[in-house]
Every structure is written in structure tokens, then in C-alpha cells.
């Protein structure tokens, strides 16, 4: 079990959720159904119905899953307790809706046929393609990504950006105010005079260097 959790790293889970959500939303742009129904003149016409028309909520759920996946990558551990269930519910609901289109194509095609023919409640006959069933696959993967966020999200490490900034702060404060304008400003905020720098002792000067007031031999 531990080995499985170690493999469920944040990049892997986030990529799984994001790719599956986008694939789920992308399938709705394809033709899920093909229906035949009479138009206003009584002529029977053939109407292709996309997934957006047959199950508009599936596309919305795919976009919700993509947003929740990105939030799982950028948020803290506590927020993942929200994004995880969102992914599970979005994937499970999308899977049920996609399977429902395959099981009852006539009801799913009714709205699309009405827009194409202008006839509400007319007799229609609809056949389904394989896309409603194929959409179930990314929907299930979205739900699995949500479970992975809940199970393995607590083991993901947080970023060390703030820790690095805290380590760099004392080093910046120790910089020379004359060499670093930022250090001079920090010295002023601490109530210190940045120009007050200890002069070297006279004994530290080079003995070979002539001093002011000395008589040259």
C-alpha cells in the first residue's frame, strides 16, 4: 500500500485529473447520436446530435474537473479535502449521464432534434454511436483522480519558497549598507545610521604609507 501511495505523486495525480477532464469535455463536441424526425413541412430529415446537445452537463462537469485538478496542484492540504470530493462527484455524475445517453438515445436526442426541425414532441428515431460509452472512461478516471487526491494528497510536500525567503532574509540584513542600497534602507528602518561605519584603526594602516602631517625624509 505504501508503494502505491508513493507513486501517486502530485504531478501524476494532477496530470491524470486534468487530462481526463479535458478528454471528457472534448468528447462532447463529437456526434453522439443520429436521429430522424419530420420537420415543419412533414419531411423526415436526419439530424446529427452532439454530446453537448445530448448531455450538456457532461461538458460542464469536465470543465469543473479541470479546474479542481489545477486547484489541487496549487492549494494546500486542507483545500484538497474540497477538490478531491469535487473530482469524485464530477466524474461519477458524468459517467452516469453518458451511460444514460447510450441507454435512452431517444430522450437524449429530443432537444437537439427540436432545435433542428422546429417541432416539439414530434416522432423521432435515434441511434447512438460509441462515443457515449467511450466518454464513461475519462469520467471514471476523473473520479479516480479525486480518490487519489484524498488518499495521497496528505503525503505531498509543500513548496519551500517561503522557507528560502526566510533563510535569505538574515543574509540580506548582514550586507554592508554602503554596498547594498536595500541593506541601507533596512538599517534606516531599524533606527541605525547607514553612514555610521567604523573607521579602521591607525595601527591597521600600512606603515609604509605616509600619513598626513608627517615630514617626508
mmCIF file with all atom_site columns, C-alpha atoms in Angstrom:
data_model
loop_
_atom_site.group_PDB
_atom_site.id
_atom_site.type_symbol
_atom_site.label_atom_id
_atom_site.label_alt_id
_atom_site.label_comp_id
_atom_site.label_asym_id
_atom_site.label_entity_id
_atom_site.label_seq_id
_atom_site.pdbx_PDB_ins_code
_atom_site.Cartn_x
_atom_site.Cartn_y
_atom_site.Cartn_z
_atom_site.occupancy
_atom_site.B_iso_or_equiv
_atom_site.pdbx_formal_charge
_atom_site.auth_seq_id
_atom_site.auth_comp_id
_atom_site.auth_asym_id
_atom_site.auth_atom_id
_atom_site.pdbx_PDB_model_num
ATOM 1   C CA . UNK A 1 1   ? 0.000   0.000  0.000   1.00 0.00 ? 1   UNK A CA 1
ATOM 2   C CA . UNK A 1 2   ? 2.816   2.391  0.833   1.00 0.00 ? 2   UNK A CA 1
ATOM 3   C CA . UNK A 1 3   ? 4.489   1.727  -2.515  1.00 0.00 ? 3   UNK A CA 1
ATOM 4   C CA . UNK A 1 4   ? 1.261   2.609  -4.326  1.00 0.00 ? 4   UNK A CA 1
ATOM 5   C CA . UNK A 1 5   ? 0.903   5.853  -2.381  1.00 0.00 ? 5   UNK A CA 1
ATOM 6   C CA . UNK A 1 6   ? 4.498   6.769  -3.160  1.00 0.00 ? 6   UNK A CA 1
ATOM 7   C CA . UNK A 1 7   ? 3.724   6.506  -6.878  1.00 0.00 ? 7   UNK A CA 1
ATOM 8   C CA . UNK A 1 8   ? 0.683   8.753  -6.562  1.00 0.00 ? 8   UNK A CA 1
ATOM 9   C CA . UNK A 1 9   ? 2.749   11.915 -6.605  1.00 0.00 ? 9   UNK A CA 1
ATOM 10  C CA . UNK A 1 10  ? 1.200   15.330 -7.098  1.00 0.00 ? 10  UNK A CA 1
ATOM 11  C CA . UNK A 1 11  ? 2.300   15.723 -10.760 1.00 0.00 ? 11  UNK A CA 1
ATOM 12  C CA . UNK A 1 12  ? 0.936   12.271 -11.647 1.00 0.00 ? 12  UNK A CA 1
ATOM 13  C CA . UNK A 1 13  ? -2.453  12.767 -9.986  1.00 0.00 ? 13  UNK A CA 1
ATOM 14  C CA . UNK A 1 14  ? -2.916  16.337 -11.208 1.00 0.00 ? 14  UNK A CA 1
ATOM 15  C CA . UNK A 1 15  ? -1.986  15.360 -14.763 1.00 0.00 ? 15  UNK A CA 1
ATOM 16  C CA . UNK A 1 16  ? -4.396  12.409 -14.623 1.00 0.00 ? 16  UNK A CA 1
ATOM 17  C CA . UNK A 1 17  ? -7.264  14.591 -13.428 1.00 0.00 ? 17  UNK A CA 1
ATOM 18  C CA . UNK A 1 18  ? -6.543  17.418 -15.871 1.00 0.00 ? 18  UNK A CA 1
ATOM 19  C CA . UNK A 1 19  ? -6.072  15.192 -18.936 1.00 0.00 ? 19  UNK A CA 1
ATOM 20  C CA . UNK A 1 20  ? -9.151  13.082 -18.136 1.00 0.00 ? 20  UNK A CA 1
ATOM 21  C CA . UNK A 1 21  ? -11.312 16.159 -17.542 1.00 0.00 ? 21  UNK A CA 1
ATOM 22  C CA . UNK A 1 22  ? -10.261 17.775 -20.813 1.00 0.00 ? 22  UNK A CA 1
ATOM 23  C CA . UNK A 1 23  ? -10.794 14.492 -22.680 1.00 0.00 ? 23  UNK A CA 1
ATOM 24  C CA . UNK A 1 24  ? -14.259 14.188 -21.150 1.00 0.00 ? 24  UNK A CA 1
ATOM 25  C CA . UNK A 1 25  ? -15.182 17.716 -22.213 1.00 0.00 ? 25  UNK A CA 1
ATOM 26  C CA . UNK A 1 26  ? -13.688 17.127 -25.655 1.00 0.00 ? 26  UNK A CA 1
ATOM 27  C CA . UNK A 1 27  ? -15.846 14.088 -26.382 1.00 0.00 ? 27  UNK A CA 1
ATOM 28  C CA . UNK A 1 28  ? -18.995 16.193 -26.105 1.00 0.00 ? 28  UNK A CA 1
ATOM 29  C CA . UNK A 1 29  ? -18.029 18.070 -29.281 1.00 0.00 ? 29  UNK A CA 1
ATOM 30  C CA . UNK A 1 30  ? -18.401 14.831 -31.274 1.00 0.00 ? 30  UNK A CA 1
ATOM 31  C CA . UNK A 1 31  ? -21.514 13.208 -32.684 1.00 0.00 ? 31  UNK A CA 1
ATOM 32  C CA . UNK A 1 32  ? -23.099 11.037 -30.029 1.00 0.00 ? 32  UNK A CA 1
ATOM 33  C CA . UNK A 1 33  ? -26.470 10.398 -31.710 1.00 0.00 ? 33  UNK A CA 1
ATOM 34  C CA . UNK A 1 34  ? -28.107 10.438 -35.128 1.00 0.00 ? 34  UNK A CA 1
ATOM 35  C CA . UNK A 1 35  ? -31.848 10.946 -35.233 1.00 0.00 ? 35  UNK A CA 1
ATOM 36  C CA . UNK A 1 36  ? -34.541 11.055 -37.907 1.00 0.00 ? 36  UNK A CA 1
ATOM 37  C CA . UNK A 1 37  ? -37.644 13.195 -37.406 1.00 0.00 ? 37  UNK A CA 1
ATOM 38  C CA . UNK A 1 38  ? -40.153 15.203 -39.501 1.00 0.00 ? 38  UNK A CA 1
ATOM 39  C CA . UNK A 1 39  ? -39.696 18.953 -39.831 1.00 0.00 ? 39  UNK A CA 1
ATOM 40  C CA . UNK A 1 40  ? -42.406 21.624 -40.086 1.00 0.00 ? 40  UNK A CA 1
ATOM 41  C CA . UNK A 1 41  ? -43.265 20.555 -43.628 1.00 0.00 ? 41  UNK A CA 1
ATOM 42  C CA . UNK A 1 42  ? -43.578 16.907 -42.656 1.00 0.00 ? 42  UNK A CA 1
ATOM 43  C CA . UNK A 1 43  ? -40.394 15.903 -44.429 1.00 0.00 ? 43  UNK A CA 1
ATOM 44  C CA . UNK A 1 44  ? -38.354 13.389 -42.492 1.00 0.00 ? 44  UNK A CA 1
ATOM 45  C CA . UNK A 1 45  ? -34.819 14.638 -42.075 1.00 0.00 ? 45  UNK A CA 1
ATOM 46  C CA . UNK A 1 46  ? -31.722 13.229 -40.443 1.00 0.00 ? 46  UNK A CA 1
ATOM 47  C CA . UNK A 1 47  ? -30.297 15.211 -37.525 1.00 0.00 ? 47  UNK A CA 1
ATOM 48  C CA . UNK A 1 48  ? -26.833 14.632 -36.014 1.00 0.00 ? 48  UNK A CA 1
ATOM 49  C CA . UNK A 1 49  ? -26.762 15.294 -32.270 1.00 0.00 ? 49  UNK A CA 1
ATOM 50  C CA . UNK A 1 50  ? -23.512 16.096 -30.472 1.00 0.00 ? 50  UNK A CA 1
ATOM 51  C CA . UNK A 1 51  ? -22.709 15.300 -26.889 1.00 0.00 ? 51  UNK A CA 1
ATOM 52  C CA . UNK A 1 52  ? -23.189 18.960 -25.929 1.00 0.00 ? 52  UNK A CA 1
ATOM 53  C CA . UNK A 1 53  ? -26.803 18.711 -27.114 1.00 0.00 ? 53  UNK A CA 1
ATOM 54  C CA . UNK A 1 54  ? -27.476 15.232 -25.773 1.00 0.00 ? 54  UNK A CA 1
ATOM 55  C CA . UNK A 1 55  ? -25.891 15.783 -22.337 1.00 0.00 ? 55  UNK A CA 1
ATOM 56  C CA . UNK A 1 56  ? -24.817 19.422 -21.832 1.00 0.00 ? 56  UNK A CA 1
ATOM 57  C CA . UNK A 1 57  ? -23.968 18.794 -18.190 1.00 0.00 ? 57  UNK A CA 1
ATOM 58  C CA . UNK A 1 58  ? -21.153 16.421 -19.171 1.00 0.00 ? 58  UNK A CA 1
ATOM 59  C CA . UNK A 1 59  ? -19.124 19.218 -20.740 1.00 0.00 ? 59  UNK A CA 1
ATOM 60  C CA . UNK A 1 60  ? -19.687 21.441 -17.704 1.00 0.00 ? 60  UNK A CA 1
ATOM 61  C CA . UNK A 1 61  ? -18.568 18.644 -15.394 1.00 0.00 ? 61  UNK A CA 1
ATOM 62  C CA . UNK A 1 62  ? -15.431 18.169 -17.473 1.00 0.00 ? 62  UNK A CA 1
ATOM 63  C CA . UNK A 1 63  ? -14.528 21.833 -17.058 1.00 0.00 ? 63  UNK A CA 1
ATOM 64  C CA . UNK A 1 64  ? -15.231 21.614 -13.329 1.00 0.00 ? 64  UNK A CA 1
ATOM 65  C CA . UNK A 1 65  ? -12.896 18.630 -13.106 1.00 0.00 ? 65  UNK A CA 1
ATOM 66  C CA . UNK A 1 66  ? -10.129 20.518 -14.920 1.00 0.00 ? 66  UNK A CA 1
ATOM 67  C CA . UNK A 1 67  ? -10.440 23.474 -12.537 1.00 0.00 ? 67  UNK A CA 1
ATOM 68  C CA . UNK A 1 68  ? -10.438 21.185 -9.486  1.00 0.00 ? 68  UNK A CA 1
ATOM 69  C CA . UNK A 1 69  ? -7.335  19.382 -10.762 1.00 0.00 ? 69  UNK A CA 1
ATOM 70  C CA . UNK A 1 70  ? -5.422  22.647 -11.112 1.00 0.00 ? 70  UNK A CA 1
ATOM 71  C CA . UNK A 1 71  ? -6.599  23.752 -7.689  1.00 0.00 ? 71  UNK A CA 1
ATOM 72  C CA . UNK A 1 72  ? -5.275  20.511 -6.217  1.00 0.00 ? 72  UNK A CA 1
ATOM 73  C CA . UNK A 1 73  ? -1.821  21.360 -7.552  1.00 0.00 ? 73  UNK A CA 1
ATOM 74  C CA . UNK A 1 74  ? -1.708  24.930 -6.265  1.00 0.00 ? 74  UNK A CA 1
ATOM 75  C CA . UNK A 1 75  ? -3.584  24.686 -2.996  1.00 0.00 ? 75  UNK A CA 1
ATOM 76  C CA . UNK A 1 76  ? -2.766  23.483 0.491   1.00 0.00 ? 76  UNK A CA 1
ATOM 77  C CA . UNK A 1 77  ? -3.599  20.144 2.058   1.00 0.00 ? 77  UNK A CA 1
ATOM 78  C CA . UNK A 1 78  ? -6.848  21.398 3.567   1.00 0.00 ? 78  UNK A CA 1
ATOM 79  C CA . UNK A 1 79  ? -8.239  22.666 0.263   1.00 0.00 ? 79  UNK A CA 1
ATOM 80  C CA . UNK A 1 80  ? -7.626  19.232 -1.265  1.00 0.00 ? 80  UNK A CA 1
ATOM 81  C CA . UNK A 1 81  ? -10.331 17.917 1.032   1.00 0.00 ? 81  UNK A CA 1
ATOM 82  C CA . UNK A 1 82  ? -12.673 20.002 -1.145  1.00 0.00 ? 82  UNK A CA 1
ATOM 83  C CA . UNK A 1 83  ? -11.160 19.421 -4.594  1.00 0.00 ? 83  UNK A CA 1
ATOM 84  C CA . UNK A 1 84  ? -10.947 15.660 -4.040  1.00 0.00 ? 84  UNK A CA 1
ATOM 85  C CA . UNK A 1 85  ? -14.705 15.160 -3.480  1.00 0.00 ? 85  UNK A CA 1
ATOM 86  C CA . UNK A 1 86  ? -15.448 17.609 -6.317  1.00 0.00 ? 86  UNK A CA 1
ATOM 87  C CA . UNK A 1 87  ? -13.459 15.428 -8.708  1.00 0.00 ? 87  UNK A CA 1
ATOM 88  C CA . UNK A 1 88  ? -15.159 12.264 -7.460  1.00 0.00 ? 88  UNK A CA 1
ATOM 89  C CA . UNK A 1 89  ? -18.661 13.725 -7.835  1.00 0.00 ? 89  UNK A CA 1
ATOM 90  C CA . UNK A 1 90  ? -17.912 15.302 -11.223 1.00 0.00 ? 90  UNK A CA 1
ATOM 91  C CA . UNK A 1 91  ? -16.513 12.069 -12.649 1.00 0.00 ? 91  UNK A CA 1
ATOM 92  C CA . UNK A 1 92  ? -19.241 9.840  -11.232 1.00 0.00 ? 92  UNK A CA 1
ATOM 93  C CA . UNK A 1 93  ? -22.050 12.141 -12.394 1.00 0.00 ? 93  UNK A CA 1
ATOM 94  C CA . UNK A 1 94  ? -20.585 12.471 -15.873 1.00 0.00 ? 94  UNK A CA 1
ATOM 95  C CA . UNK A 1 95  ? -20.273 8.681  -16.141 1.00 0.00 ? 95  UNK A CA 1
ATOM 96  C CA . UNK A 1 96  ? -23.936 8.203  -15.202 1.00 0.00 ? 96  UNK A CA 1
ATOM 97  C CA . UNK A 1 97  ? -25.111 10.874 -17.661 1.00 0.00 ? 97  UNK A CA 1
ATOM 98  C CA . UNK A 1 98  ? -23.034 9.455  -20.515 1.00 0.00 ? 98  UNK A CA 1
ATOM 99  C CA . UNK A 1 99  ? -24.321 5.946  -19.891 1.00 0.00 ? 99  UNK A CA 1
ATOM 100 C CA . UNK A 1 100 ? -27.873 7.319  -19.781 1.00 0.00 ? 100 UNK A CA 1
ATOM 101 C CA . UNK A 1 101 ? -27.494 8.740  -23.290 1.00 0.00 ? 101 UNK A CA 1
ATOM 102 C CA . UNK A 1 102 ? -26.454 5.321  -24.558 1.00 0.00 ? 102 UNK A CA 1
ATOM 103 C CA . UNK A 1 103 ? -29.356 3.569  -22.812 1.00 0.00 ? 103 UNK A CA 1
ATOM 104 C CA . UNK A 1 104 ? -32.034 6.064  -23.897 1.00 0.00 ? 104 UNK A CA 1
ATOM 105 C CA . UNK A 1 105 ? -30.936 7.805  -27.098 1.00 0.00 ? 105 UNK A CA 1
ATOM 106 C CA . UNK A 1 106 ? -34.441 8.989  -27.973 1.00 0.00 ? 106 UNK A CA 1
ATOM 107 C CA . UNK A 1 107 ? -34.836 11.138 -24.864 1.00 0.00 ? 107 UNK A CA 1
ATOM 108 C CA . UNK A 1 108 ? -31.289 12.482 -25.188 1.00 0.00 ? 108 UNK A CA 1
ATOM 109 C CA . UNK A 1 109 ? -31.802 13.475 -28.837 1.00 0.00 ? 109 UNK A CA 1
ATOM 110 C CA . UNK A 1 110 ? -35.135 15.223 -28.321 1.00 0.00 ? 110 UNK A CA 1
ATOM 111 C CA . UNK A 1 111 ? -33.734 18.686 -27.528 1.00 0.00 ? 111 UNK A CA 1
ATOM 112 C CA . UNK A 1 112 ? -31.302 18.638 -30.444 1.00 0.00 ? 112 UNK A CA 1
ATOM 113 C CA . UNK A 1 113 ? -33.951 17.447 -32.864 1.00 0.00 ? 113 UNK A CA 1
ATOM 114 C CA . UNK A 1 114 ? -36.380 20.137 -31.711 1.00 0.00 ? 114 UNK A CA 1
ATOM 115 C CA . UNK A 1 115 ? -33.807 22.844 -32.414 1.00 0.00 ? 115 UNK A CA 1
ATOM 116 C CA . UNK A 1 116 ? -33.067 21.438 -35.850 1.00 0.00 ? 116 UNK A CA 1
ATOM 117 C CA . UNK A 1 117 ? -36.654 20.795 -37.010 1.00 0.00 ? 117 UNK A CA 1
ATOM 118 C CA . UNK A 1 118 ? -38.624 23.388 -35.061 1.00 0.00 ? 118 UNK A CA 1
ATOM 119 C CA . UNK A 1 119 ? -41.058 20.673 -33.967 1.00 0.00 ? 119 UNK A CA 1
ATOM 120 C CA . UNK A 1 120 ? -41.545 19.937 -30.282 1.00 0.00 ? 120 UNK A CA 1
ATOM 121 C CA . UNK A 1 121 ? -42.620 16.460 -29.281 1.00 0.00 ? 121 UNK A CA 1
ATOM 122 C CA . UNK A 1 122 ? -42.538 15.026 -32.791 1.00 0.00 ? 122 UNK A CA 1
ATOM 123 C CA . UNK A 1 123 ? -41.947 11.373 -33.536 1.00 0.00 ? 123 UNK A CA 1
ATOM 124 C CA . UNK A 1 124 ? -38.278 10.604 -33.818 1.00 0.00 ? 124 UNK A CA 1
ATOM 125 C CA . UNK A 1 125 ? -35.979 7.637  -34.056 1.00 0.00 ? 125 UNK A CA 1
ATOM 126 C CA . UNK A 1 126 ? -32.449 7.905  -32.688 1.00 0.00 ? 126 UNK A CA 1
ATOM 127 C CA . UNK A 1 127 ? -29.425 5.642  -32.822 1.00 0.00 ? 127 UNK A CA 1
ATOM 128 C CA . UNK A 1 128 ? -26.365 6.083  -30.686 1.00 0.00 ? 128 UNK A CA 1
ATOM 129 C CA . UNK A 1 129 ? -22.684 5.927  -31.553 1.00 0.00 ? 129 UNK A CA 1
ATOM 130 C CA . UNK A 1 130 ? -19.941 4.535  -29.360 1.00 0.00 ? 130 UNK A CA 1
ATOM 131 C CA . UNK A 1 131 ? -18.945 7.961  -28.013 1.00 0.00 ? 131 UNK A CA 1
ATOM 132 C CA . UNK A 1 132 ? -21.358 7.974  -25.047 1.00 0.00 ? 132 UNK A CA 1
ATOM 133 C CA . UNK A 1 133 ? -19.786 4.756  -23.812 1.00 0.00 ? 133 UNK A CA 1
ATOM 134 C CA . UNK A 1 134 ? -16.272 5.955  -24.547 1.00 0.00 ? 134 UNK A CA 1
ATOM 135 C CA . UNK A 1 135 ? -16.981 9.122  -22.533 1.00 0.00 ? 135 UNK A CA 1
ATOM 136 C CA . UNK A 1 136 ? -17.518 6.928  -19.487 1.00 0.00 ? 136 UNK A CA 1
ATOM 137 C CA . UNK A 1 137 ? -13.791 6.047  -19.489 1.00 0.00 ? 137 UNK A CA 1
ATOM 138 C CA . UNK A 1 138 ? -12.409 9.569  -18.864 1.00 0.00 ? 138 UNK A CA 1
ATOM 139 C CA . UNK A 1 139 ? -15.291 10.217 -16.464 1.00 0.00 ? 139 UNK A CA 1
ATOM 140 C CA . UNK A 1 140 ? -14.228 7.246  -14.330 1.00 0.00 ? 140 UNK A CA 1
ATOM 141 C CA . UNK A 1 141 ? -10.603 8.417  -14.485 1.00 0.00 ? 141 UNK A CA 1
ATOM 142 C CA . UNK A 1 142 ? -11.660 11.840 -13.177 1.00 0.00 ? 142 UNK A CA 1
ATOM 143 C CA . UNK A 1 143 ? -13.347 10.148 -10.222 1.00 0.00 ? 143 UNK A CA 1
ATOM 144 C CA . UNK A 1 144 ? -10.248 8.022  -9.588  1.00 0.00 ? 144 UNK A CA 1
ATOM 145 C CA . UNK A 1 145 ? -8.098  11.149 -9.639  1.00 0.00 ? 145 UNK A CA 1
ATOM 146 C CA . UNK A 1 146 ? -10.331 12.597 -6.930  1.00 0.00 ? 146 UNK A CA 1
ATOM 147 C CA . UNK A 1 147 ? -9.882  9.482  -4.808  1.00 0.00 ? 147 UNK A CA 1
ATOM 148 C CA . UNK A 1 148 ? -6.115  9.740  -5.298  1.00 0.00 ? 148 UNK A CA 1
ATOM 149 C CA . UNK A 1 149 ? -6.183  13.363 -4.107  1.00 0.00 ? 149 UNK A CA 1
ATOM 150 C CA . UNK A 1 150 ? -7.999  12.316 -0.937  1.00 0.00 ? 150 UNK A CA 1
ATOM 151 C CA . UNK A 1 151 ? -5.812  9.285  -0.248  1.00 0.00 ? 151 UNK A CA 1
ATOM 152 C CA . UNK A 1 152 ? -2.355  10.542 -1.229  1.00 0.00 ? 152 UNK A CA 1
ATOM 153 C CA . UNK A 1 153 ? -2.767  14.326 -1.024  1.00 0.00 ? 153 UNK A CA 1
ATOM 154 C CA . UNK A 1 154 ? -1.646  14.409 2.586   1.00 0.00 ? 154 UNK A CA 1
ATOM 155 C CA . UNK A 1 155 ? 1.746   12.969 1.617   1.00 0.00 ? 155 UNK A CA 1
ATOM 156 C CA . UNK A 1 156 ? 2.542   15.643 -0.947  1.00 0.00 ? 156 UNK A CA 1
ATOM 157 C CA . UNK A 1 157 ? 5.205   18.109 0.065   1.00 0.00 ? 157 UNK A CA 1
ATOM 158 C CA . UNK A 1 158 ? 4.528   21.803 0.113   1.00 0.00 ? 158 UNK A CA 1
ATOM 159 C CA . UNK A 1 159 ? 6.778   24.301 -1.654  1.00 0.00 ? 159 UNK A CA 1
ATOM 160 C CA . UNK A 1 160 ? 9.917   25.659 0.034   1.00 0.00 ? 160 UNK A CA 1
ATOM 161 C CA . UNK A 1 161 ? 9.582   29.177 -1.363  1.00 0.00 ? 161 UNK A CA 1
ATOM 162 C CA . UNK A 1 162 ? 8.800   30.796 1.973   1.00 0.00 ? 162 UNK A CA 1
ATOM 163 C CA . UNK A 1 163 ? 11.491  28.822 3.724   1.00 0.00 ? 163 UNK A CA 1
ATOM 164 C CA . UNK A 1 164 ? 14.082  30.012 1.222   1.00 0.00 ? 164 UNK A CA 1
ATOM 165 C CA . UNK A 1 165 ? 12.955  33.607 1.690   1.00 0.00 ? 165 UNK A CA 1
ATOM 166 C CA . UNK A 1 166 ? 13.314  33.259 5.461   1.00 0.00 ? 166 UNK A CA 1
ATOM 167 C CA . UNK A 1 167 ? 16.866  31.966 5.084   1.00 0.00 ? 167 UNK A CA 1
ATOM 168 C CA . UNK A 1 168 ? 17.820  34.727 2.668   1.00 0.00 ? 168 UNK A CA 1
ATOM 169 C CA . UNK A 1 169 ? 16.465  37.497 4.933   1.00 0.00 ? 169 UNK A CA 1
ATOM 170 C CA . UNK A 1 170 ? 19.268  37.372 7.581   1.00 0.00 ? 170 UNK A CA 1
ATOM 171 C CA . UNK A 1 171 ? 21.869  37.307 4.831   1.00 0.00 ? 171 UNK A CA 1
ATOM 172 C CA . UNK A 1 172 ? 20.394  40.441 3.278   1.00 0.00 ? 172 UNK A CA 1
ATOM 173 C CA . UNK A 1 173 ? 20.365  42.161 6.666   1.00 0.00 ? 173 UNK A CA 1
ATOM 174 C CA . UNK A 1 174 ? 24.039  41.353 7.161   1.00 0.00 ? 174 UNK A CA 1
ATOM 175 C CA . UNK A 1 175 ? 25.055  43.012 3.889   1.00 0.00 ? 175 UNK A CA 1
ATOM 176 C CA . UNK A 1 176 ? 27.061  46.206 4.014   1.00 0.00 ? 176 UNK A CA 1
ATOM 177 C CA . UNK A 1 177 ? 24.794  49.310 3.849   1.00 0.00 ? 177 UNK A CA 1
ATOM 178 C CA . UNK A 1 178 ? 27.338  51.128 1.663   1.00 0.00 ? 178 UNK A CA 1
ATOM 179 C CA . UNK A 1 179 ? 27.447  48.297 -0.867  1.00 0.00 ? 179 UNK A CA 1
ATOM 180 C CA . UNK A 1 180 ? 23.755  47.438 -0.866  1.00 0.00 ? 180 UNK A CA 1
ATOM 181 C CA . UNK A 1 181 ? 21.076  50.188 -1.040  1.00 0.00 ? 181 UNK A CA 1
ATOM 182 C CA . UNK A 1 182 ? 18.478  47.715 0.202   1.00 0.00 ? 182 UNK A CA 1
ATOM 183 C CA . UNK A 1 183 ? 20.606  47.000 3.250   1.00 0.00 ? 183 UNK A CA 1
ATOM 184 C CA . UNK A 1 184 ? 20.883  50.770 3.880   1.00 0.00 ? 184 UNK A CA 1
ATOM 185 C CA . UNK A 1 185 ? 17.114  51.065 3.813   1.00 0.00 ? 185 UNK A CA 1
ATOM 186 C CA . UNK A 1 186 ? 16.808  48.148 6.248   1.00 0.00 ? 186 UNK A CA 1
ATOM 187 C CA . UNK A 1 187 ? 19.283  49.886 8.544   1.00 0.00 ? 187 UNK A CA 1
ATOM 188 C CA . UNK A 1 188 ? 17.169  53.059 8.495   1.00 0.00 ? 188 UNK A CA 1
ATOM 189 C CA . UNK A 1 189 ? 14.037  51.082 9.391   1.00 0.00 ? 189 UNK A CA 1
ATOM 190 C CA . UNK A 1 190 ? 15.924  49.693 12.401  1.00 0.00 ? 190 UNK A CA 1
ATOM 191 C CA . UNK A 1 191 ? 16.858  53.219 13.531  1.00 0.00 ? 191 UNK A CA 1
ATOM 192 C CA . UNK A 1 192 ? 20.511  52.956 12.530  1.00 0.00 ? 192 UNK A CA 1
ATOM 193 C CA . UNK A 1 193 ? 22.615  55.393 10.530  1.00 0.00 ? 193 UNK A CA 1
ATOM 194 C CA . UNK A 1 194 ? 23.825  53.556 7.411   1.00 0.00 ? 194 UNK A CA 1
ATOM 195 C CA . UNK A 1 195 ? 26.702  56.017 7.036   1.00 0.00 ? 195 UNK A CA 1
ATOM 196 C CA . UNK A 1 196 ? 27.984  55.278 10.532  1.00 0.00 ? 196 UNK A CA 1
ATOM 197 C CA . UNK A 1 197 ? 30.718  52.818 9.652   1.00 0.00 ? 197 UNK A CA 1
ATOM 198 C CA . UNK A 1 198 ? 33.668  52.129 11.939  1.00 0.00 ? 198 UNK A CA 1
ATOM 199 C CA . UNK A 1 199 ? 36.886  53.618 10.575  1.00 0.00 ? 199 UNK A CA 1
ATOM 200 C CA . UNK A 1 200 ? 39.939  51.382 10.654  1.00 0.00 ? 200 UNK A CA 1
ATOM 201 C CA . UNK A 1 201 ? 42.390  51.982 13.498  1.00 0.00 ? 201 UNK A CA 1
ATOM 202 C CA . UNK A 1 202 ? 45.549  53.910 12.769  1.00 0.00 ? 202 UNK A CA 1
ATOM 203 C CA . UNK A 1 203 ? 47.619  50.889 13.715  1.00 0.00 ? 203 UNK A CA 1
ATOM 204 C CA . UNK A 1 204 ? 45.936  48.909 10.989  1.00 0.00 ? 204 UNK A CA 1
ATOM 205 C CA . UNK A 1 205 ? 47.193  51.239 8.265   1.00 0.00 ? 205 UNK A CA 1
ATOM 206 C CA . UNK A 1 206 ? 50.183  50.296 6.219   1.00 0.00 ? 206 UNK A CA 1
ATOM 207 C CA . UNK A 1 207 ? 53.338  51.612 7.916   1.00 0.00 ? 207 UNK A CA 1
ATOM 208 C CA . UNK A 1 208 ? 54.916  52.340 4.542   1.00 0.00 ? 208 UNK A CA 1
ATOM 209 C CA . UNK A 1 209 ? 52.083  54.658 3.574   1.00 0.00 ? 209 UNK A CA 1
ATOM 210 C CA . UNK A 1 210 ? 52.798  58.327 4.538   1.00 0.00 ? 210 UNK A CA 1
ATOM 211 C CA . UNK A 1 211 ? 50.315  59.958 6.899   1.00 0.00 ? 211 UNK A CA 1
ATOM 212 C CA . UNK A 1 212 ? 49.044  63.498 6.791   1.00 0.00 ? 212 UNK A CA 1
ATOM 213 C CA . UNK A 1 213 ? 51.349  65.835 8.783   1.00 0.00 ? 213 UNK A CA 1
ATOM 214 C CA . UNK A 1 214 ? 54.395  63.613 8.582   1.00 0.00 ? 214 UNK A CA 1
ATOM 215 C CA . UNK A 1 215 ? 57.550  65.237 7.296   1.00 0.00 ? 215 UNK A CA 1
ATOM 216 C CA . UNK A 1 216 ? 58.979  63.463 4.349   1.00 0.00 ? 216 UNK A CA 1
ATOM 217 C CA . UNK A 1 217 ? 62.543  62.427 4.839   1.00 0.00 ? 217 UNK A CA 1
#
